[in-house]
Backbone as CSV, one residue per row, in Angstrom:
resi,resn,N_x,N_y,N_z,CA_x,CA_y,CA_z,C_x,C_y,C_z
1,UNK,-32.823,-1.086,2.484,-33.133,-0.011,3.421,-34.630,0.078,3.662
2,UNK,-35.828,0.117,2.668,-36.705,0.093,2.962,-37.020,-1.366,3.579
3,UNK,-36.886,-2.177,3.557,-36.778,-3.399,4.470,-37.088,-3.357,5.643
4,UNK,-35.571,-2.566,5.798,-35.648,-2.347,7.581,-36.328,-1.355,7.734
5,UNK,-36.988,-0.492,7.023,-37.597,0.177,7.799,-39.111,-0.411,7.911
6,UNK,-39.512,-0.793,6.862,-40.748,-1.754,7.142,-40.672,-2.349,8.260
7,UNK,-39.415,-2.862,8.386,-39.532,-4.346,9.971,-39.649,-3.315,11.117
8,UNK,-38.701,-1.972,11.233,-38.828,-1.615,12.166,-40.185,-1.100,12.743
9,UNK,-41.196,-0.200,11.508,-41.955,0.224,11.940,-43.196,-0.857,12.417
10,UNK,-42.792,-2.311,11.824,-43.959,-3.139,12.222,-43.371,-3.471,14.094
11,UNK,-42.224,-3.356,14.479,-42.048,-3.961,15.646,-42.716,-2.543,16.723
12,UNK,-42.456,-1.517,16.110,-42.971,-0.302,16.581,-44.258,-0.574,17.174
13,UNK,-45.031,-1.034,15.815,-47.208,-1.238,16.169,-46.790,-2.252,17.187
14,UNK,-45.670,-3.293,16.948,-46.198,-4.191,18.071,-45.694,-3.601,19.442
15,UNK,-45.153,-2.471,19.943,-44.459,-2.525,21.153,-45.825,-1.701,21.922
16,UNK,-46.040,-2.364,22.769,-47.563,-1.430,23.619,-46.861,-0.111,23.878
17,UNK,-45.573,-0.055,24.822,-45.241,1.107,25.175,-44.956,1.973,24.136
18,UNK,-43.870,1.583,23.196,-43.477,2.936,21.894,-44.849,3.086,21.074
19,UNK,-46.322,2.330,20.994,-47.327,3.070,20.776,-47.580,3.756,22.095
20,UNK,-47.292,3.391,23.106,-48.236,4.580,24.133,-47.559,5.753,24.141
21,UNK,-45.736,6.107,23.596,-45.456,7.092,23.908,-45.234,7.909,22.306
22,UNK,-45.635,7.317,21.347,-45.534,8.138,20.051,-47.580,8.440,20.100
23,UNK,-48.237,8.256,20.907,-49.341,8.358,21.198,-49.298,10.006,22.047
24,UNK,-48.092,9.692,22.579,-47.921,10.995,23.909,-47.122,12.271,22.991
25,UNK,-46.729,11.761,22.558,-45.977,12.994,21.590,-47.122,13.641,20.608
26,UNK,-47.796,12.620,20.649,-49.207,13.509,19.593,-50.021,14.409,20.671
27,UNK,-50.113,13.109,21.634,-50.782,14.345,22.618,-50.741,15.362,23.002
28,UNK,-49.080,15.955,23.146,-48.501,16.820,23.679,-48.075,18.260,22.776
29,UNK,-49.118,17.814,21.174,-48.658,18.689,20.160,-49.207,19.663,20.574
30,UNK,-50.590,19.320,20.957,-51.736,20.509,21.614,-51.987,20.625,22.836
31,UNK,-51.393,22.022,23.463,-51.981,22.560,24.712,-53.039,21.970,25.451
32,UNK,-53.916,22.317,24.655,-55.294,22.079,25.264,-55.544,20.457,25.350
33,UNK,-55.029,19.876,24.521,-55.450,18.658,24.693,-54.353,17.987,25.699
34,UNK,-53.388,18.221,25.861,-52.720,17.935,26.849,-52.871,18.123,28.088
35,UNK,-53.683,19.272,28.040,-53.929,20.117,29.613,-55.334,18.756,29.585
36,UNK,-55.926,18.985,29.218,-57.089,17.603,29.643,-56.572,16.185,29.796
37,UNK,-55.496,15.793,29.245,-54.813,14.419,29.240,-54.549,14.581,31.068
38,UNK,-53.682,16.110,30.886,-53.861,16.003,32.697,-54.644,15.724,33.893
39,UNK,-55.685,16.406,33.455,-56.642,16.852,34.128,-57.507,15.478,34.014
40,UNK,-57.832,14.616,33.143,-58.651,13.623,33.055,-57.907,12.433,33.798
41,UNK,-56.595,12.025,33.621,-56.274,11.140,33.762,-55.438,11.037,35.143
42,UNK,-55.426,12.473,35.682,-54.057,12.492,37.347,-52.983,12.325,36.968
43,UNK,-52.542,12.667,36.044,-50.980,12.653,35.843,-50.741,14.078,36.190
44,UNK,-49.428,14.355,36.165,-48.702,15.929,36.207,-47.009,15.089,35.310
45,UNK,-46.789,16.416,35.171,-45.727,16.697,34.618,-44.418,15.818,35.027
46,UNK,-44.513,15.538,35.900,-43.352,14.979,37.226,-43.739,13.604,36.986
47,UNK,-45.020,13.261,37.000,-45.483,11.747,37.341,-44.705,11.212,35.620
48,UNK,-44.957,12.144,34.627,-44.423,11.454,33.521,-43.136,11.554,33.340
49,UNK,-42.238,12.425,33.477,-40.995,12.713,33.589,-40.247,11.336,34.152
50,UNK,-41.009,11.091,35.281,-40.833,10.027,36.401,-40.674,8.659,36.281
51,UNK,-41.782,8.271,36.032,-42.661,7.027,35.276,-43.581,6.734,34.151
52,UNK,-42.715,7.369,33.008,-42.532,7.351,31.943,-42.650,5.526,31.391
53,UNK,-42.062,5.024,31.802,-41.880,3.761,31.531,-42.631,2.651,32.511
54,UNK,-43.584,3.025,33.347,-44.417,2.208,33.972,-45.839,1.883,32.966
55,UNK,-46.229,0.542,32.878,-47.070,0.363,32.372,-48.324,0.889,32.727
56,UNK,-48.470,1.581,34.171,-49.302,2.086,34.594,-49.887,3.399,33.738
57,UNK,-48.829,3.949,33.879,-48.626,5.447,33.092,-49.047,5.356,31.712
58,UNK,-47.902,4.361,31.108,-48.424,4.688,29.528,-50.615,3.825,28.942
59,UNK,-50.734,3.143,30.043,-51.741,2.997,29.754,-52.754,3.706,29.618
60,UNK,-52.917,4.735,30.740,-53.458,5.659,31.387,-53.418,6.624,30.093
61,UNK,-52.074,6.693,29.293,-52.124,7.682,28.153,-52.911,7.539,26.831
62,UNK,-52.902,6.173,26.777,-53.648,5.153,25.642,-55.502,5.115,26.351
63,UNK,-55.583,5.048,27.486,-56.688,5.074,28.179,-57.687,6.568,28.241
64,UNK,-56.880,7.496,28.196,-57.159,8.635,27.568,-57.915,9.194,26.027
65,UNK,-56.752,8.375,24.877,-57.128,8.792,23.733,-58.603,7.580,23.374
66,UNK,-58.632,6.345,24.287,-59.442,5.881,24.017,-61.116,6.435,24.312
67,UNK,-60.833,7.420,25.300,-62.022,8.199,25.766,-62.897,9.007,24.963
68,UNK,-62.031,9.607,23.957,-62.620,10.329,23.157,-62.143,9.898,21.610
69,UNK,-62.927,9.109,21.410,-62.987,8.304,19.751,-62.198,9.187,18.927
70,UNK,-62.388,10.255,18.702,-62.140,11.113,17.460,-60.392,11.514,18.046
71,UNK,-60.170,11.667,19.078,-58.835,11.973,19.313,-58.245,10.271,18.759
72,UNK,-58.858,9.457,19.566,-57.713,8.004,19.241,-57.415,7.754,17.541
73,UNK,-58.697,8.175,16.749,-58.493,7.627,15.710,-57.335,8.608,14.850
74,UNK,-57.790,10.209,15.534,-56.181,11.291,14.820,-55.137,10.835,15.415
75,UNK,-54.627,9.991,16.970,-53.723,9.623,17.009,-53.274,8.572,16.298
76,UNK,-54.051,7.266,15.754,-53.664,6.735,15.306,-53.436,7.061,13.625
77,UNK,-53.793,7.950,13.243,-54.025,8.081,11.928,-52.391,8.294,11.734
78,UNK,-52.062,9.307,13.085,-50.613,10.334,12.810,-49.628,9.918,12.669
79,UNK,-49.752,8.183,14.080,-48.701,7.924,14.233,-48.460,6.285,13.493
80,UNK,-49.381,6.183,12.362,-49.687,4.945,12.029,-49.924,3.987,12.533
81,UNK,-50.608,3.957,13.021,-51.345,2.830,13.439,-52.704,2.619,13.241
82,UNK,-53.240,1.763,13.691,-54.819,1.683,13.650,-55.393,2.021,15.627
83,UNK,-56.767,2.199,15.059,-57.129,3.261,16.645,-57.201,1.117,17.372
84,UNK,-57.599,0.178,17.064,-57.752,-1.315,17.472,-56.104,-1.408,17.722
85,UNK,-55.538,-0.947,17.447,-53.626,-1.201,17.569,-53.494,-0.870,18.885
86,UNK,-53.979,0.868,19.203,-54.134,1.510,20.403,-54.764,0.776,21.558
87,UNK,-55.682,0.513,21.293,-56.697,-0.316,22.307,-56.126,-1.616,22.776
88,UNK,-55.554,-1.905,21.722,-55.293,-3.550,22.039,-53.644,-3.421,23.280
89,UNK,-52.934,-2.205,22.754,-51.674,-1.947,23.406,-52.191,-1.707,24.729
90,UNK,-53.758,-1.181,25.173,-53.525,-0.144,26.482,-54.295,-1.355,27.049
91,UNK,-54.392,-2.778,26.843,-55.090,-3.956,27.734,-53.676,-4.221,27.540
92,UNK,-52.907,-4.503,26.804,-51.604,-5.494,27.172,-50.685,-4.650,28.352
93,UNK,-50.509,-3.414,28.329,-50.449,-2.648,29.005,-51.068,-3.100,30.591
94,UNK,-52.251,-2.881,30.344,-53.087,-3.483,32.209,-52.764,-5.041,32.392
95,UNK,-52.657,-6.235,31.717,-52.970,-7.000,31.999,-51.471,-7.659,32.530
């Protein structure tokens, strides 16, 4: 059992998107920081609801926490990963 969960959580770091959206669930713990995820990046509520699953989007979310160092590295701290895990997901993401 711990096995699989090791494997799973390593396929996790590798998936760009399930880091961009366990990235978004951190984001979304705090008001305020969410209300700026908005506000910085042009998303609304609808656009994610929406296109949730466009690489556009989840980059943009990863592109965010990369803006402000100290947020990427509490996201990554939270959601295990490393803040270079993040970064590296939100270019595979654009490219």
């Amino acid at each position: 059992m711990l096995e699989t969960n090791a494997k799973s959580l390593g396929q996790i770091q590798a998936d760009p998107a399930m880091l961009a959206l366990r990235a978004l669930g951190w984001i979304l713990t705090d008001t305020d920081r969410a209300s700026r995820m908005l506000a910085l990046t042009g998303l609304t509520p609808n656009i994610l609801r929406h296109d949730i699953s466009e690489k556009a989007t989840l980059a943009a979310i990863l592109a965010f926490l990369e803006a402000h160092e100290p947020d990427l590295i509490a996201a990554a701290e939270h959601i295990g990963a490393t803040p270079q895990a993040l970064v590296c997901a939100r270019m595979e993401l654009e490219a």
